[in-house]
Short mmCIF file of C-alpha atoms in Angstrom, two decimals:
data_model
loop_
_atom_site.label_atom_id
_atom_site.label_comp_id
_atom_site.label_asym_id
_atom_site.label_seq_id
_atom_site.Cartn_x
_atom_site.Cartn_y
_atom_site.Cartn_z
CA MET H 1 14.32 -20.53 -91.29
CA LYS H 2 16.55 -22.21 -88.78
CA TYR H 3 15.72 -22.52 -85.07
CA THR H 4 18.35 -22.74 -82.44
CA ARG H 5 17.69 -25.35 -79.81
CA VAL H 6 18.28 -24.10 -76.28
CA ALA H 7 20.39 -26.40 -74.20
CA PRO H 8 18.69 -27.84 -71.14
CA GLN H 9 21.27 -26.38 -68.80
CA ASN H 10 20.63 -22.88 -70.19
CA THR H 11 16.90 -23.34 -69.60
CA ARG H 12 17.55 -24.30 -66.03
CA ALA H 13 19.74 -21.22 -65.56
CA TRP H 14 17.06 -18.99 -67.05
CA ARG H 15 14.41 -20.44 -64.78
CA SER H 16 16.65 -19.98 -61.72
CA ALA H 17 17.27 -16.38 -62.65
CA LEU H 18 13.57 -15.76 -63.15
CA TRP H 19 12.77 -17.35 -59.77
CA ALA H 20 15.40 -15.23 -58.05
CA LEU H 21 13.89 -12.13 -59.68
CA LEU H 22 10.40 -13.06 -58.48
CA VAL H 23 11.63 -13.67 -54.93
CA PHE H 24 13.41 -10.30 -54.96
CA ALA H 25 10.29 -8.55 -56.25
CA ALA H 26 8.14 -10.21 -53.59
CA GLY H 27 10.56 -9.02 -50.92
CA VAL H 28 10.46 -5.48 -52.24
CA LEU H 29 6.66 -5.57 -52.35
CA SER H 30 6.48 -6.98 -48.81
CA THR H 31 8.79 -4.26 -47.55
CA ALA H 32 6.69 -1.63 -49.27
CA LEU H 33 3.50 -3.04 -47.78
CA GLN H 34 5.09 -3.14 -44.33
CA ALA H 35 6.21 0.43 -44.75
CA ALA H 36 2.65 1.38 -45.68
CA GLU H 37 1.22 -0.40 -42.59
CA PRO H 38 0.59 2.16 -39.82
CA ALA H 39 3.20 1.93 -37.10
CA TYR H 40 0.72 2.49 -34.22
CA ASP H 41 -2.70 1.20 -33.34
CA LEU H 42 -3.77 4.65 -32.17
CA VAL H 43 -2.26 8.11 -32.37
CA LEU H 44 -3.26 11.13 -30.27
CA ALA H 45 -2.06 13.97 -32.45
CA GLY H 46 -1.21 17.53 -31.49
CA GLY H 47 -2.48 17.59 -27.93
CA ARG H 48 -1.00 19.37 -24.92
CA VAL H 49 0.80 16.43 -23.35
CA ILE H 50 1.39 16.66 -19.59
CA ASP H 51 3.48 14.09 -17.73
CA PRO H 52 3.47 14.85 -13.99
CA GLU H 53 6.63 12.84 -13.33
CA SER H 54 9.03 14.34 -15.89
CA GLY H 55 7.36 17.75 -15.96
CA LEU H 56 6.71 17.59 -19.71
CA ASP H 57 4.07 20.11 -20.73
CA ALA H 58 4.20 20.62 -24.50
CA VAL H 59 2.48 19.82 -27.75
CA ARG H 60 3.35 16.24 -28.69
CA ASN H 61 2.07 13.26 -30.63
CA VAL H 62 1.42 10.08 -28.64
CA GLY H 63 1.55 6.63 -30.21
CA VAL H 64 -0.20 3.64 -28.64
CA THR H 65 0.45 0.03 -29.56
CA GLY H 66 -1.54 -2.67 -27.83
CA GLY H 67 -1.94 -1.59 -24.24
CA ALA H 68 1.23 0.52 -24.04
CA ILE H 69 2.47 3.99 -24.89
CA THR H 70 5.11 3.44 -27.56
CA ALA H 71 5.92 7.00 -28.62
CA VAL H 72 5.78 10.54 -27.25
CA THR H 73 7.30 12.78 -29.88
CA GLU H 74 7.21 15.98 -31.90
CA GLN H 75 7.42 13.89 -35.08
CA ALA H 76 4.29 13.07 -37.05
CA LEU H 77 3.03 9.53 -36.37
CA ASP H 78 1.04 7.18 -38.55
CA GLY H 79 -1.65 5.13 -36.84
CA LYS H 80 -4.51 2.84 -37.74
CA ARG H 81 -6.61 5.46 -36.03
CA VAL H 82 -5.53 9.06 -35.57
CA ILE H 83 -7.38 11.29 -33.09
CA ASP H 84 -6.90 15.02 -33.45
CA ALA H 85 -6.20 16.22 -29.89
CA THR H 86 -5.46 19.82 -30.87
CA GLY H 87 -6.46 22.17 -28.06
CA LEU H 88 -6.99 19.30 -25.62
CA VAL H 89 -4.93 18.06 -22.66
CA VAL H 90 -3.47 14.56 -22.94
CA ALA H 91 -2.53 13.14 -19.53
CA PRO H 92 -2.25 9.93 -17.53
CA GLY H 93 -5.56 8.42 -16.45
CA PHE H 94 -6.66 9.03 -12.88
CA ILE H 95 -6.07 6.37 -10.21
CA ASP H 96 -8.75 6.23 -7.52
CA LEU H 97 -7.41 4.53 -4.39
CA HIS H 98 -10.77 4.62 -2.65
CA SER H 99 -13.72 3.43 -4.71
CA HIS H 100 -16.48 1.27 -3.20
CA GLY H 101 -18.63 0.85 -6.33
CA GLN H 102 -16.53 -1.93 -7.91
CA SER H 103 -18.94 -2.78 -10.72
CA LEU H 104 -19.41 -1.97 -14.38
CA VAL H 105 -22.04 0.68 -13.70
CA ALA H 106 -19.74 2.46 -11.22
CA ASP H 107 -16.88 2.19 -13.74
CA ARG H 108 -18.91 3.96 -16.39
CA MET H 109 -19.67 6.93 -14.14
CA HIS H 110 -16.02 7.01 -13.04
CA ALA H 111 -14.83 6.98 -16.66
CA TYR H 112 -16.63 10.27 -17.36
CA ASP H 113 -14.67 11.60 -14.35
CA GLY H 114 -11.35 10.56 -15.97
CA VAL H 115 -10.73 7.50 -13.78
CA THR H 116 -8.93 4.57 -15.45
CA THR H 117 -8.09 2.53 -12.32
CA ALA H 118 -10.56 2.15 -9.42
CA LEU H 119 -9.32 0.40 -6.27
CA GLU H 120 -11.14 -0.70 -3.10
CA LEU H 121 -8.44 -0.11 -0.48
CA GLU H 122 -10.03 1.54 2.58
CA SER H 123 -12.60 -1.16 3.24
CA GLY H 124 -11.25 -4.06 1.20
CA ILE H 125 -12.73 -7.51 0.65
CA LEU H 126 -12.41 -11.11 1.81
CA PRO H 127 -11.96 -13.67 0.36
CA VAL H 128 -9.66 -11.88 -2.05
CA GLY H 129 -9.14 -14.62 -4.63
CA ASN H 130 -12.87 -15.15 -5.04
CA TRP H 131 -13.41 -11.43 -5.50
CA TYR H 132 -10.86 -11.18 -8.31
CA SER H 133 -12.40 -14.20 -10.03
CA ARG H 134 -15.87 -12.69 -9.84
CA GLN H 135 -14.73 -9.35 -11.22
CA ALA H 136 -12.96 -11.02 -14.14
CA ALA H 137 -16.03 -13.09 -14.94
CA ALA H 138 -18.34 -10.05 -14.80
CA GLY H 139 -16.05 -7.82 -16.89
CA ARG H 140 -14.88 -4.35 -15.95
CA ALA H 141 -14.41 -1.15 -17.93
CA LEU H 142 -11.66 0.11 -15.59
CA ASN H 143 -8.67 -1.53 -13.95
CA TYR H 144 -9.63 -2.87 -10.53
CA GLY H 145 -8.11 -4.19 -7.31
CA THR H 146 -8.67 -4.59 -3.58
CA SER H 147 -7.03 -4.78 -0.19
CA ALA H 148 -7.70 -7.47 2.42
CA ALA H 149 -10.50 -6.32 4.74
CA TRP H 150 -9.86 -6.10 8.49
CA THR H 151 -13.58 -5.58 9.13
CA PHE H 152 -14.47 -8.75 7.20
CA ALA H 153 -11.94 -10.70 9.29
CA ARG H 154 -13.50 -9.25 12.47
CA ILE H 155 -17.00 -10.19 11.37
CA GLU H 156 -15.80 -13.72 10.67
CA GLU H 157 -14.13 -14.00 14.08
CA PHE H 158 -16.75 -12.36 16.29
CA GLU H 159 -19.96 -13.34 14.47
CA GLY H 160 -18.94 -16.75 13.10
CA LEU H 161 -19.92 -15.82 9.54
CA ALA H 162 -17.82 -16.94 6.60
CA PRO H 163 -16.85 -13.81 4.60
CA GLN H 164 -18.43 -13.32 1.21
CA ALA H 165 -16.73 -11.17 -1.42
CA ASP H 166 -19.84 -9.07 -1.70
CA LEU H 167 -20.62 -5.55 -0.56
CA GLN H 168 -24.18 -6.59 0.27
CA TRP H 169 -22.84 -9.09 2.82
CA PHE H 170 -20.93 -6.29 4.53
CA ARG H 171 -23.95 -3.98 4.53
CA GLU H 172 -26.04 -6.66 6.21
CA ALA H 173 -23.41 -7.07 8.95
CA PHE H 174 -24.25 -3.58 10.24
CA ALA H 175 -27.21 -5.18 12.00
CA LEU H 176 -24.71 -7.06 14.22
CA GLU H 177 -22.75 -5.59 17.14
CA ARG H 178 -19.98 -7.84 18.49
CA TRP H 179 -17.55 -7.17 15.62
CA VAL H 180 -18.15 -3.44 16.05
CA LYS H 181 -17.75 -3.07 19.81
CA GLU H 182 -15.74 -5.93 21.29
CA THR H 183 -11.97 -5.97 21.82
CA ALA H 184 -10.19 -9.06 20.49
CA SER H 185 -8.38 -11.50 22.78
CA GLY H 186 -4.91 -12.77 21.89
CA VAL H 187 -6.37 -15.85 20.20
CA GLN H 188 -8.86 -13.74 18.27
CA VAL H 189 -6.12 -11.37 17.13
CA ALA H 190 -4.14 -14.35 15.81
CA ASN H 191 -7.19 -15.58 13.87
CA ILE H 192 -7.85 -12.13 12.40
CA VAL H 193 -4.22 -11.83 11.31
CA LYS H 194 -4.37 -15.32 9.76
CA SER H 195 -7.43 -14.36 7.67
CA LEU H 196 -5.76 -11.16 6.49
CA GLU H 197 -2.54 -12.97 5.61
CA GLN H 198 -4.52 -15.38 3.44
CA GLY H 199 -5.89 -12.34 1.62
CA LEU H 200 -2.38 -11.02 1.05
CA GLN H 201 -1.28 -14.40 -0.28
CA GLU H 202 -4.16 -14.23 -2.74
CA GLY H 203 -2.85 -10.96 -4.17
CA ALA H 204 -4.42 -8.21 -2.06
CA LEU H 205 -2.81 -4.78 -2.50
CA GLY H 206 -2.58 -4.09 1.23
CA ILE H 207 -4.81 -4.19 4.30
CA GLY H 208 -7.92 -2.04 4.65
CA ILE H 209 -8.53 -0.94 8.25
CA ASN H 210 -12.02 0.54 8.35
CA GLY H 211 -11.64 1.60 11.96
CA GLY H 212 -14.55 4.01 11.94
CA TYR H 213 -16.89 1.04 11.70
CA ALA H 214 -15.30 -1.05 14.44
CA PRO H 215 -14.17 1.25 17.27
CA GLY H 216 -13.75 -1.81 19.49
CA GLY H 217 -10.51 -2.65 17.71
CA GLY H 218 -7.75 -2.34 20.30
CA PHE H 219 -4.24 -0.98 19.91
CA ARG H 220 -2.56 -4.39 20.21
CA GLU H 221 -4.85 -5.83 17.52
CA LEU H 222 -4.10 -2.94 15.19
CA LEU H 223 -0.38 -3.18 15.92
CA ALA H 224 -0.46 -6.88 14.96
CA VAL H 225 -2.20 -5.96 11.70
CA HIS H 226 0.39 -3.27 10.92
CA GLU H 227 3.21 -5.70 11.73
CA LEU H 228 1.66 -8.21 9.30
CA ALA H 229 1.57 -5.52 6.61
CA ALA H 230 5.21 -4.65 7.35
CA ARG H 231 6.27 -8.28 6.94
CA HIS H 232 4.62 -8.38 3.52
CA GLU H 233 5.81 -4.84 2.67
CA VAL H 234 2.33 -3.57 1.82
CA PRO H 235 0.52 -0.43 2.99
CA THR H 236 -2.38 -0.23 5.40
CA PHE H 237 -5.32 2.01 4.48
CA THR H 238 -7.03 3.39 7.57
CA HIS H 239 -10.34 5.09 8.18
CA ILE H 240 -9.67 6.38 11.69
CA SER H 241 -12.14 5.39 14.39
CA CYS H 242 -13.05 8.90 15.51
CA ASP H 243 -13.76 12.26 13.95
CA ASN H 244 -14.58 14.38 16.98
CA LEU H 245 -13.23 17.86 17.39
CA ALA H 246 -12.67 17.62 21.15
CA ASP H 247 -10.79 15.09 23.25
CA PRO H 248 -11.14 12.36 24.30
CA GLY H 249 -11.66 10.46 21.07
CA SER H 250 -10.75 13.39 18.84
CA SER H 251 -9.62 13.04 15.24
CA ALA H 252 -6.20 14.30 16.32
CA GLU H 253 -5.96 11.49 18.86
CA CYS H 254 -6.81 8.86 16.24
CA VAL H 255 -4.42 10.30 13.65
CA GLY H 256 -1.78 10.19 16.39
CA GLN H 257 -2.55 6.51 16.89
CA VAL H 258 -1.97 5.78 13.19
CA ILE H 259 1.30 7.69 13.31
CA ALA H 260 2.37 5.63 16.35
CA LEU H 261 1.40 2.37 14.62
CA ALA H 262 3.32 3.31 11.48
CA ALA H 263 6.40 4.34 13.44
CA SER H 264 6.44 1.31 15.75
CA SER H 265 5.89 -1.22 12.95
CA ASN H 266 7.85 0.66 10.26
CA ASN H 267 4.89 0.11 8.00
CA HIS H 268 3.55 2.50 5.37
CA ALA H 269 0.24 3.76 6.75
CA HIS H 270 -2.18 5.60 4.50
CA ILE H 271 -4.81 7.79 6.18
CA CYS H 272 -8.03 7.85 4.19
CA HIS H 273 -10.24 10.89 3.46
CA LEU H 274 -8.37 13.45 5.58
CA ASN H 275 -11.22 15.91 4.98
CA SER H 276 -14.11 13.88 6.40
CA SER H 277 -12.10 12.23 9.20
CA SER H 278 -10.53 15.45 10.46
CA VAL H 279 -13.40 17.83 9.63
CA ARG H 280 -12.74 21.14 11.42
CA ALA H 281 -9.55 19.88 13.09
CA VAL H 282 -7.80 19.34 9.76
CA ASP H 283 -5.27 22.09 10.44
CA VAL H 284 -4.10 20.12 13.50
CA THR H 285 -4.09 16.68 11.87
CA SER H 286 -2.41 17.86 8.68
CA ASP H 287 0.39 19.46 10.71
CA MET H 288 0.80 16.20 12.63
CA ILE H 289 1.13 14.21 9.41
CA ARG H 290 3.62 16.62 7.85
CA THR H 291 5.78 16.62 10.98
CA ALA H 292 5.76 12.81 11.16
CA GLN H 293 6.63 12.54 7.46
CA ALA H 294 9.55 14.92 7.93
CA ALA H 295 10.79 12.68 10.76
CA GLY H 296 10.77 9.67 8.43
CA VAL H 297 7.51 7.99 9.45
CA PRO H 298 6.06 6.26 6.35
CA LEU H 299 2.71 8.04 5.94
CA SER H 300 0.49 9.18 3.09
CA THR H 301 -3.03 10.57 2.86
CA GLU H 302 -5.86 11.49 0.51
CA ALA H 303 -8.93 13.72 0.31
CA TYR H 304 -12.03 14.13 -1.81
CA THR H 305 -13.44 17.38 -3.11
CA TYR H 306 -16.69 17.64 -1.14
CA GLY H 307 -17.79 18.84 2.27
CA ALA H 308 -20.16 15.93 2.79
CA GLY H 309 -19.51 12.24 3.33
CA SER H 310 -21.47 9.06 2.74
CA THR H 311 -21.80 5.78 4.60
CA THR H 312 -24.44 3.46 6.03
CA ILE H 313 -26.84 4.79 8.63
CA GLY H 314 -26.22 1.82 10.92
CA ALA H 315 -22.51 2.58 11.29
CA ALA H 316 -21.07 3.14 14.76
CA LEU H 317 -20.37 6.69 13.59
CA PHE H 318 -24.08 7.40 14.16
CA SER H 319 -24.63 5.88 17.56
CA ALA H 320 -26.28 8.26 20.04
CA GLU H 321 -22.99 8.61 21.93
CA ALA H 322 -20.96 9.35 18.79
CA MET H 323 -23.45 11.90 17.44
CA ALA H 324 -23.54 13.72 20.79
CA ALA H 325 -19.75 13.84 20.97
CA LYS H 326 -19.43 15.13 17.40
CA GLY H 327 -22.39 17.48 17.50
CA VAL H 328 -24.03 15.72 14.55
CA LYS H 329 -27.74 16.36 14.13
CA PRO H 330 -30.25 14.24 12.19
CA GLU H 331 -30.80 17.26 9.94
CA ASP H 332 -27.17 16.94 8.77
CA ILE H 333 -28.07 13.62 7.15
CA GLU H 334 -29.72 13.03 3.78
CA TYR H 335 -31.37 9.88 2.51
CA ASN H 336 -32.20 9.69 -1.19
CA GLY H 337 -31.70 13.45 -1.49
CA GLU H 338 -33.94 14.44 1.43
CA ARG H 339 -32.86 15.70 4.85
CA LEU H 340 -33.89 13.60 7.84
CA ASP H 341 -35.34 14.68 11.15
CA GLU H 342 -35.06 12.91 14.50
CA ALA H 343 -38.05 10.64 13.87
CA SER H 344 -37.10 9.61 10.32
CA PHE H 345 -33.45 9.13 11.32
CA THR H 346 -34.36 6.83 14.20
CA ALA H 347 -36.81 4.84 12.09
CA LEU H 348 -34.40 4.38 9.18
CA ARG H 349 -31.49 3.37 11.41
CA ALA H 350 -33.64 0.72 13.08
CA ALA H 351 -35.28 -0.65 9.94
CA GLN H 352 -32.44 -0.42 7.40
CA PRO H 353 -29.02 -0.20 9.11
CA GLY H 354 -27.35 -0.84 5.74
CA ALA H 355 -29.07 2.11 4.04
CA VAL H 356 -26.58 4.48 2.34
CA ILE H 357 -26.89 8.10 3.50
CA VAL H 358 -25.07 11.42 3.02
CA ARG H 359 -23.74 13.41 5.99
CA HIS H 360 -22.94 17.10 5.55
CA PHE H 361 -19.94 17.95 7.74
CA LEU H 362 -18.94 21.39 6.38
CA ASP H 363 -20.97 24.50 5.62
CA LEU H 364 -19.89 25.35 2.08
CA PRO H 365 -18.87 27.75 0.68
CA ALA H 366 -18.41 29.46 4.06
CA GLU H 367 -15.95 26.79 5.25
CA ARG H 368 -14.16 26.27 1.94
CA ASP H 369 -10.80 27.06 3.56
CA ILE H 370 -11.19 23.98 5.78
CA LEU H 371 -11.79 21.78 2.75
CA ASP H 372 -8.85 23.43 0.96
CA THR H 373 -6.48 22.35 3.73
CA SER H 374 -7.09 18.68 2.98
CA VAL H 375 -7.51 18.90 -0.81
CA LEU H 376 -4.30 20.93 -1.18
CA PHE H 377 -2.28 18.86 1.32
CA PRO H 378 1.27 18.69 -0.13
CA GLY H 379 1.89 15.25 -1.59
CA GLY H 380 -1.67 14.11 -0.83
CA ALA H 381 -3.68 12.09 -3.32
CA ILE H 382 -7.20 12.77 -4.52
CA ALA H 383 -9.53 9.81 -4.01
CA SER H 384 -13.30 9.72 -4.41
CA ASP H 385 -14.54 7.39 -1.66
CA GLY H 386 -17.12 6.72 -4.36
CA MET H 387 -20.18 4.81 -3.17
CA PRO H 388 -22.05 2.01 -4.94
CA TRP H 389 -25.17 2.99 -6.88
CA ILE H 390 -28.30 2.05 -4.92
CA ASP H 391 -31.83 1.76 -6.26
CA SER H 392 -33.63 4.01 -3.80
CA SER H 393 -36.98 2.35 -4.56
CA THR H 394 -35.78 -1.09 -3.43
CA GLY H 395 -32.58 -0.50 -1.43
CA ALA H 396 -30.77 -2.99 -3.69
CA LEU H 397 -27.63 -2.34 -5.70
CA VAL H 398 -28.23 -1.12 -9.24
CA ALA H 399 -27.56 -3.95 -11.69
CA PRO H 400 -23.93 -3.78 -12.89
CA ASP H 401 -24.85 -3.60 -16.57
CA GLN H 402 -27.79 -1.19 -16.25
CA TRP H 403 -27.21 1.92 -18.35
CA PRO H 404 -28.24 4.65 -18.37
CA LEU H 405 -28.82 4.81 -14.64
CA PRO H 406 -32.49 4.66 -13.66
CA GLU H 407 -34.06 7.73 -12.08
CA SER H 408 -34.25 5.82 -8.81
CA ALA H 409 -30.44 5.34 -8.70
CA TYR H 410 -28.68 7.23 -5.93
CA ALA H 411 -25.15 7.70 -4.65
CA HIS H 412 -23.06 10.53 -3.24
CA PRO H 413 -22.10 12.87 -6.14
CA ARG H 414 -18.43 12.12 -5.42
CA SER H 415 -19.15 8.81 -7.18
CA ALA H 416 -19.47 10.80 -10.40
CA GLY H 417 -17.46 14.02 -10.13
CA THR H 418 -14.53 14.01 -7.68
CA PHE H 419 -11.66 14.49 -10.15
CA THR H 420 -13.38 16.77 -12.65
CA ARG H 421 -14.51 18.91 -9.69
CA LEU H 422 -10.83 19.31 -8.74
CA LEU H 423 -10.00 20.46 -12.28
CA ALA H 424 -12.97 22.82 -12.44
CA GLN H 425 -12.90 24.42 -8.99
CA TRP H 426 -9.32 24.26 -7.77
CA VAL H 427 -7.49 24.60 -11.11
CA ARG H 428 -9.70 26.66 -13.39
CA GLU H 429 -11.83 28.73 -11.02
CA SER H 430 -9.72 29.47 -7.94
CA ALA H 431 -6.26 28.73 -9.44
CA SER H 432 -5.29 27.11 -6.13
CA LEU H 433 -3.52 24.34 -8.04
CA SER H 434 -1.60 24.24 -11.28
CA LEU H 435 -2.95 21.80 -13.84
CA THR H 436 0.20 19.70 -13.57
CA GLU H 437 -0.07 19.47 -9.78
CA ALA H 438 -3.75 18.50 -9.99
CA LEU H 439 -2.84 15.74 -12.45
CA ARG H 440 -0.04 14.65 -10.15
CA LYS H 441 -2.46 14.32 -7.23
CA SER H 442 -4.87 12.36 -9.42
CA SER H 443 -2.46 9.97 -11.13
CA LEU H 444 1.24 9.92 -10.18
CA ILE H 445 0.91 10.21 -6.39
CA PRO H 446 -1.60 7.33 -6.12
CA ALA H 447 0.70 5.19 -8.28
CA MET H 448 3.70 6.03 -6.10
CA ILE H 449 1.81 5.09 -2.91
CA LEU H 450 1.47 1.55 -4.25
CA GLN H 451 4.42 0.99 -6.54
CA SER H 452 6.84 -0.37 -3.93
CA SER H 453 4.66 -3.42 -3.41
CA VAL H 454 2.59 -3.58 -6.61
CA PRO H 455 4.81 -3.87 -9.71
CA GLN H 456 1.99 -2.90 -12.10
CA MET H 457 1.73 0.55 -10.58
CA ARG H 458 5.22 1.47 -11.80
CA ARG H 459 3.73 1.65 -15.29
CA LYS H 460 0.79 3.85 -14.33
CA GLY H 461 0.35 7.51 -13.50
CA ARG H 462 2.89 8.58 -16.14
CA LEU H 463 2.65 9.57 -19.77
CA GLN H 464 5.94 8.20 -21.08
CA THR H 465 7.12 5.61 -23.56
CA GLY H 466 6.79 2.15 -22.04
CA MET H 467 3.97 3.09 -19.64
CA ASP H 468 0.48 1.59 -19.76
CA ALA H 469 -1.86 3.35 -22.16
CA ASP H 470 -4.29 4.57 -19.48
CA ILE H 471 -4.84 8.05 -20.87
CA VAL H 472 -7.35 10.89 -20.55
CA VAL H 473 -7.93 13.55 -23.22
CA PHE H 474 -10.00 16.51 -22.02
CA ASP H 475 -10.87 20.14 -22.56
CA ALA H 476 -9.33 22.06 -19.66
CA SER H 477 -11.67 24.98 -20.28
CA GLN H 478 -14.83 22.86 -20.06
CA VAL H 479 -14.14 19.86 -17.83
CA ALA H 480 -16.45 19.88 -14.80
CA ASP H 481 -18.57 17.79 -12.47
CA ARG H 482 -22.34 17.94 -12.86
CA ALA H 483 -23.60 15.55 -10.18
CA THR H 484 -25.53 17.14 -7.32
CA PHE H 485 -26.95 15.79 -4.06
CA SER H 486 -30.47 16.01 -5.49
CA ASN H 487 -29.45 14.51 -8.85
CA PRO H 488 -26.17 12.61 -8.63
CA ARG H 489 -26.84 10.64 -11.84
CA GLN H 490 -25.35 13.33 -14.09
CA PRO H 491 -21.98 12.26 -15.56
CA ALA H 492 -19.11 14.72 -15.57
CA THR H 493 -18.42 16.65 -18.75
CA GLY H 494 -15.29 17.58 -20.68
CA MET H 495 -13.63 14.17 -21.10
CA HIS H 496 -13.32 13.61 -24.85
CA TYR H 497 -11.43 10.32 -24.66
CA VAL H 498 -10.61 7.95 -21.82
CA LEU H 499 -8.36 5.04 -22.76
CA VAL H 500 -7.91 2.00 -20.54
CA ASN H 501 -5.07 -0.26 -21.67
CA GLY H 502 -5.19 1.47 -25.04
CA VAL H 503 -8.94 0.93 -25.58
CA PRO H 504 -11.38 3.87 -25.57
CA VAL H 505 -14.03 3.67 -22.86
CA ILE H 506 -15.09 7.25 -23.51
CA ASP H 507 -14.81 7.84 -27.26
CA GLY H 508 -15.48 11.33 -28.61
CA GLY H 509 -17.23 12.21 -25.36
CA VAL H 510 -19.55 9.20 -25.62
CA LEU H 511 -19.50 6.03 -23.51
CA SER H 512 -18.43 2.98 -25.50
CA MET H 513 -20.89 0.38 -24.26
CA ASP H 514 -18.92 -2.59 -25.56
CA SER H 515 -15.60 -1.56 -24.01
CA MET H 516 -14.57 -3.62 -21.00
CA PRO H 517 -10.74 -3.47 -21.14
CA GLY H 518 -10.22 -3.28 -17.37
CA GLN H 519 -7.51 -5.55 -15.98
CA PRO H 520 -6.85 -6.71 -12.40
CA ILE H 521 -4.30 -4.83 -10.33
CA ARG H 522 -2.93 -7.54 -8.09
CA ARG H 523 0.22 -8.49 -6.24
CA PRO H 524 1.99 -11.74 -7.12
CA LEU H 525 0.18 -14.74 -5.67
CA GLY H 526 1.78 -16.11 -2.54
CA GLY H 527 2.05 -12.67 -0.97
CA GLY H 528 5.80 -12.28 -1.43
CA ALA H 529 7.21 -8.79 -1.12
CA THR H 530 8.54 -7.21 -4.28
CA ALA H 531 11.52 -4.88 -4.08
CA VAL H 532 11.64 -1.63 -6.00
CA PRO H 533 14.00 -2.01 -8.99
#
């Protein structure tokens, strides 16, 4: 038998051909594997998707990649995880402009209420940079942010105390009086403005003017603060300094002052909790705001869904003079779920001026129409004014990572049920609002109030491709608040999934204890204004 010897060059050609074939096969296999890899990290399949900006209200599939919405489509989507949202509403997460809790434990209660972004804007904080650093180090389940605090700057100026980015520091300041009552001189106004400007340069979202706690703030001081906000193109967030029905010092007078400040400075002024500031004069104040808006004055407002408020008992709101002018009685006030009388009110105010109490200002359901005027205000946002959780046995804040809440934990029920209460009572029960409009008040409108000066907010409050994946998935027939004044520790029900930056915080109706995907909402450092694109 004869064997044919293969020439070396033919061997080299054969080997080259074989190598080329292997490379081709590897490419085909890689392509096939890539095709098999799910296109999305998470898919919400078959839910009723509502986008309050575009008006979309239809069954769609939503794809999430990383922290963003990357598809909203009728086409089937393949994801690493697919959640069947059939029969459920899929909507943008709720943005709370007015949340004082600002801790992980408050986030967890808010998450059951559908909140994905919780901001401290009415009161604010100083120093701002330190606060953001502390929140990042502690970890947050929800997105978070703050304004620069006018009251903190006043305390610093009048009491000589260096501000601490801590709610407890502010509570303790209620034992002092100069910052509450005294009117600032020209030099003092300049110092207050300087402190606030530093806060803006450190990324604050605006200026919080908690006027109800410092009625000594004069018009010129407040005008200087509004002019500072105008220069930096950020909103002010005002708790008006009076809530009386009758003049002088009526709520209408104080709303008029905010309108005048906004008009004279050309600054966007946001009026906080229209319901509790206006009380039974809300028909007058709401008409004033609408008329000013129609004339081009940059104004916005908010309300929460309760006829009772919450604050500290040592606030100027409860001085003998203020209570007489407003007709407030000690029996209108609760502490740890129990009504006070004159003796217990006086003793508590003297011994613990920082104690958190509840004040009932409407007789519900008899005065529901008064509450409706503020909750249904056209273009108004819903905001909780949620309070921090206090251990009623010690008076200290509940530890941020303590869960479930201890039986001694107390806060106003709005800290747990503001937004779900809107969906249950005003959408489902009374049909005063459409579902889309309720979602608009809870997500899109808050985002629009901030988006001119805070670039991040242009990606929130919408359920569209390219937006942040802050998403709620809930049962519209079951969603409801459960917190009561006697037992506020009951989380809301009906939220099946709450995603923050694409990560479930509520997963299948259950709190995900390890989820802390919250990110800071913050203006660019240096305080420069950012134009709307």
